[in-house]
mmCIF file of C-alpha atoms in Angstrom:
data_model
loop_
_atom_site.group_PDB
_atom_site.id
_atom_site.type_symbol
_atom_site.label_atom_id
_atom_site.label_comp_id
_atom_site.label_asym_id
_atom_site.label_seq_id
_atom_site.Cartn_x
_atom_site.Cartn_y
_atom_site.Cartn_z
ATOM 1 C CA MET A 1 -132.603 22.049 -103.731
ATOM 2 C CA TYR A 2 -135.245 19.374 -104.319
ATOM 3 C CA LYS A 3 -132.557 16.690 -104.335
ATOM 4 C CA THR A 4 -131.663 17.454 -100.716
ATOM 5 C CA TRP A 5 -135.238 17.226 -99.343
ATOM 6 C CA PRO A 6 -135.267 13.420 -98.884
ATOM 7 C CA PHE A 7 -132.011 13.578 -96.926
ATOM 8 C CA PHE A 8 -133.258 16.482 -94.828
ATOM 9 C CA ILE A 9 -136.478 14.622 -93.966
ATOM 10 C CA LEU A 10 -134.525 11.471 -93.039
ATOM 11 C CA PHE A 11 -132.214 13.539 -90.851
ATOM 12 C CA LEU A 12 -135.202 15.021 -88.988
ATOM 13 C CA LEU A 13 -136.767 11.606 -88.501
ATOM 14 C CA PHE A 14 -133.600 10.018 -87.151
ATOM 15 C CA SER A 15 -132.708 12.950 -84.934
ATOM 16 C CA SER A 16 -136.195 13.053 -83.413
ATOM 17 C CA CYS A 17 -136.134 9.296 -82.775
ATOM 18 C CA SER A 18 -132.865 9.495 -80.896
ATOM 19 C CA LYS A 19 -134.070 12.086 -78.395
ATOM 20 C CA GLU A 20 -134.103 10.831 -74.840
ATOM 21 C CA GLN A 21 -137.454 10.751 -73.107
ATOM 22 C CA LYS A 22 -137.485 12.750 -69.910
ATOM 23 C CA PHE A 23 -139.962 13.372 -67.123
ATOM 24 C CA THR A 24 -140.555 17.001 -66.142
ATOM 25 C CA SER A 25 -141.425 17.842 -62.536
ATOM 26 C CA SER A 26 -144.982 18.367 -63.683
ATOM 27 C CA ASP A 27 -145.089 14.943 -65.371
ATOM 28 C CA MET A 28 -143.778 13.320 -62.201
ATOM 29 C CA TRP A 29 -146.358 14.996 -60.009
ATOM 30 C CA LYS A 30 -149.309 14.273 -62.320
ATOM 31 C CA LEU A 31 -148.412 10.581 -62.555
ATOM 32 C CA ALA A 32 -147.981 10.301 -58.784
ATOM 33 C CA VAL A 33 -151.269 12.027 -57.935
ATOM 34 C CA LYS A 34 -153.106 9.930 -60.508
ATOM 35 C CA LYS A 35 -151.870 6.782 -58.733
ATOM 36 C CA ASP A 36 -152.299 8.083 -55.167
ATOM 37 C CA PRO A 37 -154.163 11.371 -54.569
ATOM 38 C CA SER A 38 -152.950 11.426 -50.949
ATOM 39 C CA ILE A 39 -149.298 11.890 -51.984
ATOM 40 C CA GLU A 40 -147.643 14.964 -50.421
ATOM 41 C CA LEU A 41 -144.772 17.207 -51.380
ATOM 42 C CA ILE A 42 -142.929 17.931 -48.127
ATOM 43 C CA LEU A 43 -142.184 21.619 -47.577
ATOM 44 C CA LEU A 44 -139.014 21.773 -45.539
ATOM 45 C CA THR A 45 -138.372 24.245 -42.785
ATOM 46 C CA ASP A 46 -135.261 22.412 -41.568
ATOM 47 C CA PRO A 47 -132.314 23.198 -43.902
ATOM 48 C CA ALA A 48 -130.597 19.958 -42.839
ATOM 49 C CA LYS A 49 -133.366 17.917 -44.509
ATOM 50 C CA ARG A 50 -133.128 19.648 -47.903
ATOM 51 C CA VAL A 51 -132.352 17.450 -50.907
ATOM 52 C CA LEU A 52 -129.227 18.979 -52.436
ATOM 53 C CA CYS A 53 -127.125 17.848 -55.386
ATOM 54 C CA GLU A 54 -123.945 18.766 -53.526
ATOM 55 C CA ASN A 55 -124.699 16.047 -50.945
ATOM 56 C CA TYR A 56 -124.171 13.418 -53.665
ATOM 57 C CA GLN A 57 -120.968 12.558 -55.498
ATOM 58 C CA VAL A 58 -122.587 12.333 -58.946
ATOM 59 C CA ASP A 59 -122.610 14.216 -62.247
ATOM 60 C CA GLY A 60 -125.577 15.812 -63.949
ATOM 61 C CA CYS A 61 -127.837 16.570 -60.996
ATOM 62 C CA ILE A 62 -129.984 19.619 -61.713
ATOM 63 C CA ILE A 63 -129.480 22.111 -58.890
ATOM 64 C CA GLY A 64 -132.696 22.972 -57.064
ATOM 65 C CA SER A 65 -134.589 19.935 -58.363
ATOM 66 C CA GLY A 66 -134.446 17.890 -55.151
ATOM 67 C CA LYS A 67 -137.739 17.047 -53.490
ATOM 68 C CA ARG A 68 -138.998 15.107 -50.491
ATOM 69 C CA ILE A 69 -142.229 13.295 -51.171
ATOM 70 C CA LYS A 70 -144.469 11.448 -48.734
ATOM 71 C CA VAL A 71 -146.118 8.306 -50.043
ATOM 72 C CA ARG A 72 -148.402 6.529 -47.573
ATOM 73 C CA LEU A 73 -146.609 8.010 -44.537
ATOM 74 C CA ILE A 74 -143.102 7.196 -45.840
ATOM 75 C CA GLU A 75 -140.761 9.781 -47.374
ATOM 76 C CA LEU A 76 -138.543 9.403 -50.404
ATOM 77 C CA MET A 77 -136.186 11.815 -52.108
ATOM 78 C CA ALA A 78 -136.254 12.569 -55.826
ATOM 79 C CA MET A 79 -133.757 14.532 -57.910
ATOM 80 C CA GLU A 80 -133.813 15.445 -61.569
ATOM 81 C CA PHE A 81 -130.764 14.794 -63.755
ATOM 82 C CA ASP A 82 -129.689 16.125 -67.120
ATOM 83 C CA SER A 83 -129.870 12.636 -68.661
ATOM 84 C CA GLU A 84 -131.116 9.138 -68.008
ATOM 85 C CA GLU A 85 -127.535 7.882 -68.063
ATOM 86 C CA ASN A 86 -126.524 10.195 -65.188
ATOM 87 C CA ALA A 87 -129.646 9.273 -63.190
ATOM 88 C CA ARG A 88 -128.789 5.588 -63.738
ATOM 89 C CA LYS A 89 -125.204 6.178 -62.612
ATOM 90 C CA ALA A 90 -126.462 7.863 -59.425
ATOM 91 C CA ALA A 91 -128.822 4.945 -58.742
ATOM 92 C CA LEU A 92 -125.952 2.523 -59.326
ATOM 93 C CA ALA A 93 -123.562 4.456 -57.064
ATOM 94 C CA TYR A 94 -126.081 4.633 -54.195
ATOM 95 C CA ASP A 95 -127.827 1.289 -54.866
ATOM 96 C CA GLN A 96 -131.181 2.983 -55.301
ATOM 97 C CA TYR A 97 -133.665 3.534 -58.145
ATOM 98 C CA TYR A 98 -134.039 5.718 -61.237
ATOM 99 C CA ALA A 99 -136.674 6.353 -63.899
ATOM 100 C CA ARG A 100 -135.725 8.183 -67.067
ATOM 101 C CA ASN A 101 -133.888 11.312 -65.872
ATOM 102 C CA TRP A 102 -134.881 11.059 -62.166
ATOM 103 C CA PHE A 103 -133.022 9.468 -59.257
ATOM 104 C CA PHE A 104 -134.888 8.218 -56.166
ATOM 105 C CA ASP A 105 -133.117 7.889 -52.827
ATOM 106 C CA GLU A 106 -134.190 6.305 -49.530
ATOM 107 C CA VAL A 107 -136.385 3.861 -51.435
ATOM 108 C CA LYS A 108 -134.537 0.527 -51.330
ATOM 109 C CA GLY A 109 -135.801 -1.701 -48.544
ATOM 110 C CA GLU A 110 -139.135 0.141 -48.303
ATOM 111 C CA PRO A 111 -141.639 -2.123 -50.094
ATOM 112 C CA VAL A 112 -144.317 0.593 -50.270
ATOM 113 C CA LEU A 113 -141.941 3.052 -51.961
ATOM 114 C CA GLU A 114 -140.336 0.462 -54.225
ATOM 115 C CA SER A 115 -143.751 -0.691 -55.413
ATOM 116 C CA PHE A 116 -144.980 2.884 -55.917
ATOM 117 C CA ILE A 117 -142.083 4.125 -58.071
ATOM 118 C CA LYS A 118 -141.977 0.910 -60.109
ATOM 119 C CA GLU A 119 -145.700 1.085 -60.867
ATOM 120 C CA VAL A 120 -145.912 4.836 -61.463
ATOM 121 C CA TYR A 121 -142.619 5.580 -63.217
ATOM 122 C CA GLY A 122 -141.274 2.200 -64.279
ATOM 123 C CA ALA A 123 -138.291 2.784 -61.969
ATOM 124 C CA LYS A 124 -135.395 0.329 -61.885
ATOM 125 C CA ASN A 125 -132.536 -0.520 -59.571
ATOM 126 C CA PRO A 126 -129.528 -1.005 -61.874
ATOM 127 C CA LYS A 127 -127.753 -3.298 -59.381
ATOM 128 C CA LYS A 128 -130.657 -5.758 -59.415
ATOM 129 C CA SER A 129 -130.557 -6.025 -63.198
ATOM 130 C CA LYS A 130 -126.953 -7.253 -63.240
#
């Protein structure tokens, strides 16, 4: 049994290092409010304005995660994904931004929003990096 301990410990170390870092909804909100306390989560009464995974042709979107957020009078949409890779693919498909496991829509071309998500979340547009 003692001979297997070193291998077991190495396995735990390598498996914990390979875990993908994700933002939870709570993480996202705390970081945003820390940067700009005036940020608002938009409560929608109009069903047509809801942020729904089924409105996007992408894999890995977490149903019910879509949010509209107002940053300095401008709205953006954010959706959580099951992985960073799927969030990146969504950003690539729609020429928008992603950070870790989150996809941001209606951001490109809005300097205030682009600046905000880059500073707060380290967001990237995968098309710009090519």
